[in-house]
Short mmCIF file of C-alpha atoms and ligand atoms in Angstrom, two decimals:
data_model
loop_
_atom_site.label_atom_id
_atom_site.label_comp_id
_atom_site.label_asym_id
_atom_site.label_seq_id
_atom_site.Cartn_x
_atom_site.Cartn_y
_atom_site.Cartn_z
CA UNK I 93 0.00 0.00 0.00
CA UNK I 94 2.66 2.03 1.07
CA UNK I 95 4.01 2.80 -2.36
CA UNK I 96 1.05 3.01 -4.24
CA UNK I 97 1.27 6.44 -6.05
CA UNK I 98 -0.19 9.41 -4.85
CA UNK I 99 -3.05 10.96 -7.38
CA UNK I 100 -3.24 14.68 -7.61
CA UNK I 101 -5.56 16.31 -9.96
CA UNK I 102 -6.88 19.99 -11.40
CA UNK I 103 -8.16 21.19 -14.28
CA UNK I 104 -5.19 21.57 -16.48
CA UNK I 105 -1.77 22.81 -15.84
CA UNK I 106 -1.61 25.02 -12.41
CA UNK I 107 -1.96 22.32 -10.39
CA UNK I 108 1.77 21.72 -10.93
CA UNK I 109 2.57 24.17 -8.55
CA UNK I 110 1.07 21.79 -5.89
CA UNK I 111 3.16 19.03 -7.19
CA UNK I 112 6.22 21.05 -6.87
CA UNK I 113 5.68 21.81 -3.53
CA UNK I 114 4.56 18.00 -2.33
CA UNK I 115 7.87 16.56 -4.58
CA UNK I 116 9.61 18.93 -2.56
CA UNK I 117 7.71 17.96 0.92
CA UNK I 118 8.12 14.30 0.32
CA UNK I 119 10.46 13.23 -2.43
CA UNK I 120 10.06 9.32 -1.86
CA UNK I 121 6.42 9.25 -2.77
CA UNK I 122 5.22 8.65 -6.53
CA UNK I 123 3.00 10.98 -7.78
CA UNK I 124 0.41 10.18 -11.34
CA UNK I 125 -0.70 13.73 -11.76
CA UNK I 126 -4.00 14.53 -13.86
CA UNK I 127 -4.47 17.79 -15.90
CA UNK I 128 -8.07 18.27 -17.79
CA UNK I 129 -6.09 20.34 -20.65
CA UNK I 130 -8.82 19.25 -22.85
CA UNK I 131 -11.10 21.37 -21.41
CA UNK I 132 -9.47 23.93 -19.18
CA UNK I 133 -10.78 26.16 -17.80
CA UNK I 134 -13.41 25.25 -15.33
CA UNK I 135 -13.03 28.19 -13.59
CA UNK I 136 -15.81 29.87 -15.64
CA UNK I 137 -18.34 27.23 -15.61
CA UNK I 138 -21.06 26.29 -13.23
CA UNK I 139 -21.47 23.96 -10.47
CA UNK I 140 -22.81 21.25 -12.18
CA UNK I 141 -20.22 20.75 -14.97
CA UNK I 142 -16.97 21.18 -12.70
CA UNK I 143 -18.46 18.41 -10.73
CA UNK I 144 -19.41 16.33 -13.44
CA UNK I 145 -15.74 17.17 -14.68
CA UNK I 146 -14.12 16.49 -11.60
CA UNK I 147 -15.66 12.72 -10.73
CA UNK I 148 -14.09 11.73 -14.07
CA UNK I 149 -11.28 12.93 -13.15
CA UNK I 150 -11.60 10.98 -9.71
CA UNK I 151 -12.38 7.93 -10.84
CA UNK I 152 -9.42 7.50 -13.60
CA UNK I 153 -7.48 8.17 -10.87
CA UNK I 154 -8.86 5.66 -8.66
CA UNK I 155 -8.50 3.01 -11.44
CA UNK I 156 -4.88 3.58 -11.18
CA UNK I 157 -4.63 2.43 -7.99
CA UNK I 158 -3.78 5.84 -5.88
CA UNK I 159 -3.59 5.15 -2.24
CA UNK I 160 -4.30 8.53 -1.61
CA UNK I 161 -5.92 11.59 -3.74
CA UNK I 162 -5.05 15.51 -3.78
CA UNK I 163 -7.29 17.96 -5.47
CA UNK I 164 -4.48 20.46 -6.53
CA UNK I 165 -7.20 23.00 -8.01
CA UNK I 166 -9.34 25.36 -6.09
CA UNK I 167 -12.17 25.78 -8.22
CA UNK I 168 -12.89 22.25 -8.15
CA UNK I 169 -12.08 21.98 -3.99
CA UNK I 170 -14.11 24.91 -3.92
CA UNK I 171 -17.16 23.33 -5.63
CA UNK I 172 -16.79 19.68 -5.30
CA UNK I 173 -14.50 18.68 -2.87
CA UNK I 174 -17.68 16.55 -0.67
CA UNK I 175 -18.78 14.72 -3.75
CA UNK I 176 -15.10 13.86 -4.17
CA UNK I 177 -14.76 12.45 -0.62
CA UNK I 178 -18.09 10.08 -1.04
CA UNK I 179 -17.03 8.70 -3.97
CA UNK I 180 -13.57 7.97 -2.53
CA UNK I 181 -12.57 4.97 -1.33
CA UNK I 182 -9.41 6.42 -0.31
CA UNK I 183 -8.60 9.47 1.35
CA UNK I 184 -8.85 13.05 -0.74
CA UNK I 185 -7.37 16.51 0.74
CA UNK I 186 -8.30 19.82 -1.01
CA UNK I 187 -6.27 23.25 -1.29
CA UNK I 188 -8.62 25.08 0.65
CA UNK I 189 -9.29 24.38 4.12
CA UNK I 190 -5.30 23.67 4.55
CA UNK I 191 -4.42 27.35 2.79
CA UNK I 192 -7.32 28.62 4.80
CA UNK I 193 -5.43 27.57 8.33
CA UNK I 194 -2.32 28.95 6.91
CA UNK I 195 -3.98 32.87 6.22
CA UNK I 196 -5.69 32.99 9.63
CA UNK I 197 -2.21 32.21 11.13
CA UNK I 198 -0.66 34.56 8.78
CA UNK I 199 -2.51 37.80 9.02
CA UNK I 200 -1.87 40.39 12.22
CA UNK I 201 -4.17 42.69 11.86
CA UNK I 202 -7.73 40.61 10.62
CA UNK I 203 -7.86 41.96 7.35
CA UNK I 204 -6.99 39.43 4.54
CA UNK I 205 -7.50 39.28 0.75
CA UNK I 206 -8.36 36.13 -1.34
CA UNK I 207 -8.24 35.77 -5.35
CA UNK I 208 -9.52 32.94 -7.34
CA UNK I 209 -11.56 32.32 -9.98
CA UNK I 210 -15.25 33.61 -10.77
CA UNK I 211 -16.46 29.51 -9.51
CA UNK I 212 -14.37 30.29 -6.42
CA UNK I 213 -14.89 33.35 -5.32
CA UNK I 214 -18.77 32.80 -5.96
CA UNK I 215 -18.48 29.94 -4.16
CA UNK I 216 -17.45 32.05 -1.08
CA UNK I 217 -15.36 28.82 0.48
CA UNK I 218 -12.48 30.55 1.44
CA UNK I 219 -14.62 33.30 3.51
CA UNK I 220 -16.66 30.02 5.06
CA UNK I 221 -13.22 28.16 6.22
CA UNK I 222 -12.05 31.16 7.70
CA UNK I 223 -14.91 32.55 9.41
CA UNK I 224 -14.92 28.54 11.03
CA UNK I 225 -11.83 29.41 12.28
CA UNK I 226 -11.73 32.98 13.18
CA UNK I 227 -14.90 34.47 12.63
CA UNK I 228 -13.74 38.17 13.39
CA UNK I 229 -11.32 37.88 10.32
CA UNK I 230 -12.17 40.35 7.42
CA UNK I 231 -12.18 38.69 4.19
CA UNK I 232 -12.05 40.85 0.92
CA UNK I 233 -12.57 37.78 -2.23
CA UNK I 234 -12.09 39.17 -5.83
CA UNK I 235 -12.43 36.95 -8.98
CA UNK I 236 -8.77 37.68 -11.50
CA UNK I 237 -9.88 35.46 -14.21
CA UNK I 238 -7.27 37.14 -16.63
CA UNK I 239 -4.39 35.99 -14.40
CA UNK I 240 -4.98 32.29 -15.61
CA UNK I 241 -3.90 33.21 -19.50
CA UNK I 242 -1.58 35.55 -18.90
CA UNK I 243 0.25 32.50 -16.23
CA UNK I 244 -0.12 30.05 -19.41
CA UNK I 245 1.49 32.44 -21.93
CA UNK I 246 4.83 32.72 -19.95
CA UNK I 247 3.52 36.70 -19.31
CA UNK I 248 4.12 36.73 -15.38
CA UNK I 249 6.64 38.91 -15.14
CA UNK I 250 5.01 40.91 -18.15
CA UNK I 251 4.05 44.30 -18.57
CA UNK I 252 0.25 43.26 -19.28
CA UNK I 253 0.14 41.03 -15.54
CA UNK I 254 1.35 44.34 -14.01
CA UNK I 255 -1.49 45.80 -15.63
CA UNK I 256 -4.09 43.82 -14.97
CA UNK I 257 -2.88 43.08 -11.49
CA UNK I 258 -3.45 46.93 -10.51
CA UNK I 259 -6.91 47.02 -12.37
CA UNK I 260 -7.48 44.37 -10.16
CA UNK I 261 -5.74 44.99 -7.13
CA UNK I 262 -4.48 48.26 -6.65
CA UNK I 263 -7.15 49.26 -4.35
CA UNK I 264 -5.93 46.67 -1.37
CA UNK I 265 -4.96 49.48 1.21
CA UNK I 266 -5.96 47.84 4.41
CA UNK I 267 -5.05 43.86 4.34
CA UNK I 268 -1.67 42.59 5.58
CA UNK I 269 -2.52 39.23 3.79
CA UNK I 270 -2.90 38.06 0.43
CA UNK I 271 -3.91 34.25 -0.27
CA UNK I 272 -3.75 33.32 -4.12
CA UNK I 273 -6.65 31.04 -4.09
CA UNK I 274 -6.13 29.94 -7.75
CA UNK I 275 -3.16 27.17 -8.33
CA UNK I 276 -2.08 29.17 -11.75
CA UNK I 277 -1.35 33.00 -9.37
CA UNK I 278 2.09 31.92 -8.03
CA UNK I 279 3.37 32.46 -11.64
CA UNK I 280 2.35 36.22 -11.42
CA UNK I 281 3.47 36.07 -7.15
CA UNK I 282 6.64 39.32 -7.74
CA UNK I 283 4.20 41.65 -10.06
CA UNK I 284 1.31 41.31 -7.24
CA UNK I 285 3.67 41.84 -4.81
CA UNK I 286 5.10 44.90 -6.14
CA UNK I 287 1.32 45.97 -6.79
CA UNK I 288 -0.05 45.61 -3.23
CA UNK I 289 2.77 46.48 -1.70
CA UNK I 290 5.91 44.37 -0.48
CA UNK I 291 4.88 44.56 3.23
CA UNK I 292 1.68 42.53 2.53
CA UNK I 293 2.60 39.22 3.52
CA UNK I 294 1.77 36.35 -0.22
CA UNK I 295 0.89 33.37 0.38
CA UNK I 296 -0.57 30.18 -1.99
CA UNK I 297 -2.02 26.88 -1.28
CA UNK I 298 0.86 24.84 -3.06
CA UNK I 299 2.99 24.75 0.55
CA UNK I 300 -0.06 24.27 3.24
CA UNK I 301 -1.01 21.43 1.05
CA UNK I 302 2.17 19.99 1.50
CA UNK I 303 2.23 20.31 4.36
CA UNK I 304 -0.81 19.01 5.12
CA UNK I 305 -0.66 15.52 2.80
CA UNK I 306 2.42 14.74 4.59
CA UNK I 307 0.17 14.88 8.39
CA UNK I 308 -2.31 12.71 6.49
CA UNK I 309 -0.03 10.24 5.04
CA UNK I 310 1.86 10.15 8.72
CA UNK I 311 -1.22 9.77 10.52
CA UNK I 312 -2.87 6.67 8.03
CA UNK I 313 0.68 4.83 7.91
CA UNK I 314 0.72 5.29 4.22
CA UNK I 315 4.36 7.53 4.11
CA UNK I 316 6.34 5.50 0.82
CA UNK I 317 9.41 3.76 2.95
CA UNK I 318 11.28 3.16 -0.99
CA UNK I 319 13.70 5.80 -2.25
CA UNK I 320 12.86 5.35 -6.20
CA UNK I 321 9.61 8.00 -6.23
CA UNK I 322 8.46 8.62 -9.70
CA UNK I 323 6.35 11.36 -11.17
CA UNK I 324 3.66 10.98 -14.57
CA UNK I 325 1.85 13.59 -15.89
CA UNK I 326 -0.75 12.49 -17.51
CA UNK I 327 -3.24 15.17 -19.80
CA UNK I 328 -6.54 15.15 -21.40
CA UNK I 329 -4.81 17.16 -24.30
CA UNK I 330 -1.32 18.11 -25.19
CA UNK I 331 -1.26 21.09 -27.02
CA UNK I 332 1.94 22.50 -28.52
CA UNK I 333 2.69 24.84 -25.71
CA UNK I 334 1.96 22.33 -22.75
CA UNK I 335 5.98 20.87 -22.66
CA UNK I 336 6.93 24.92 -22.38
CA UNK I 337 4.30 25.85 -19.99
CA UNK I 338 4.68 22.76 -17.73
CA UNK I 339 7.95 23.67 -17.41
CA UNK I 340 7.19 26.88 -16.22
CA UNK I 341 4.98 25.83 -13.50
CA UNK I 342 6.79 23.13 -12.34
CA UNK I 343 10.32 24.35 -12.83
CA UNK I 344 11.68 21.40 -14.49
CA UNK I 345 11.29 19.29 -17.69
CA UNK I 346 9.01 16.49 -17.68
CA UNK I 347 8.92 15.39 -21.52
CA UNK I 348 9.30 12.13 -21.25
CA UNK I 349 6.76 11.51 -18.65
CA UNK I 350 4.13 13.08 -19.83
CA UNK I 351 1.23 11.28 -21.64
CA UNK I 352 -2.41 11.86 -23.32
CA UNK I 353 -4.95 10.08 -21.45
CA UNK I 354 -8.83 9.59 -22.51
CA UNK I 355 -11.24 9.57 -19.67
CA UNK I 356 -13.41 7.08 -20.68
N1 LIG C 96 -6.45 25.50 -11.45
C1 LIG C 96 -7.63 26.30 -11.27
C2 LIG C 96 -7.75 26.76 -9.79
O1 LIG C 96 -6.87 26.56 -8.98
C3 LIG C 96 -7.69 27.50 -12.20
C4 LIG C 96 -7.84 27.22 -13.69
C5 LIG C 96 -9.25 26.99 -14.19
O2 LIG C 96 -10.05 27.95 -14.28
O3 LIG C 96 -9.54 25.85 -14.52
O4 LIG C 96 -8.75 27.31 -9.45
#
């Protein structure tokens, strides 16, 4: 059981920043990673299809063999992440309620900022795990939908994310915290910090998560004793671009583990 693969899953690429952080965390544990590049983004769509979306997902997972499952995307934690856990046989963490812990101990002064998508935000998640926690905590939530292309195109550092960052955020005078509740934000983390200030204190959900898999997989005996982890990346599409942009997000290159999967 013990080195059965770990599955971790979103809806395309930005979920790589949570693998980054958990190959980091635990580097003797095989990962099979799952990206829905076929039809990224779910971000915009409703309730219904992200979940229909996301038990696909699940169960090609589970038909691997996973002895445990990570949903490295927000939007679908955010919408889904019950569903998920009833149709699990094995056990599932999400991005949110561990990055949720990790802003209420953050922030000094009760004022905190989250950014997601449009499903996320509307979903008002992050504002329910906090309040659970720390109900006194002030919770601005904006939706940044254009920071998930310009991520993708390799514009992070660009002109056009300092842009949009200040259209967005500019106006985020009073917060000492800023959670970037969408796995694809890291890639834009120095132009939003330079935009809301460099005393506001960043933080994403790739490290909590981490963090947090590595309690669960301590507490249910499941830690991989072998030294020979592996990592596959397996997609729904592979478009030109993915080898350049997986790179980006993950910081290394993965071409010759990464394969096209169908679903069904
Ligand atoms: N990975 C998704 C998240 O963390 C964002 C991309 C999408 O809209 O599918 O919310």
């Amino acid at each position: 059981m013990k080195n059965k693969p770990i599955g971790v899953f979103d809806s395309g690429i930005g979920g790589l920043t949570v693998v980054k952080e958990i190959q980091n965390t635990l580097p003797n544990e095989n990962i099979i990673y799952l990206g829905d590049t076929a039809r990224v983004p779910y971000g915009s769509r409703g309730t219904e299809i992200i979940t229909e979306f996301a038990i696909e997902l699940t169960q090609f997972l589970l038909k691997k063999d996973v002895k445990f499952l990570v949903v490295a995307c927000n939007t679908i934690s955010a919408i889904c992440l019950e569903k998920i856990q009833e149709i699990s046989p094995v056990p599932v963490i999400g991005v949110i309620k561990p990055a949720a812990k990790q802003i209420v101990d953050t922030t000094k002064n009760q004022r905190i900022a989250v950014i997601g998508t449009r499903a996320t935000i509307d979903s008002s998640i992050y504002e329910k795990e906090i309040h659970s926690i720390n109900p006194k905590i002030e919770v601005i939530s904006r939706a940044c939908p254009l920071f998930v292309s310009i991520s993708e195109e390799g514009l992070g550092s660009s002109d056009i994310a300092r842009l949009t960052a200040e259209y967005y955020l500019k106006d985020l005078n009073t917060i000492d915290t800023l959670h970037l509740g969408c796995t694809h934000y890291p890639l834009l983390k120095e132009v939003i910090h330079n935009v809301v200030g460099r005393d506001i204190k960043i933080i994403d959900s790739a490290a909590p998560t981490a963090k947090e898999l590595k309690k669960c997989l301590e507490e249910n005996n499941l830690l991989n004793e072998g030294s020979q982890a592996s990592s596959t990346y397996l997609f729904t599409d592979l478009p030109n671009r993915l080898i350049t942009t997986s790179n980006l997000f993950l910081g290394k290159d993965i071409i010759n583990s990464i394969h096209k999967v169908n679903l069904s």
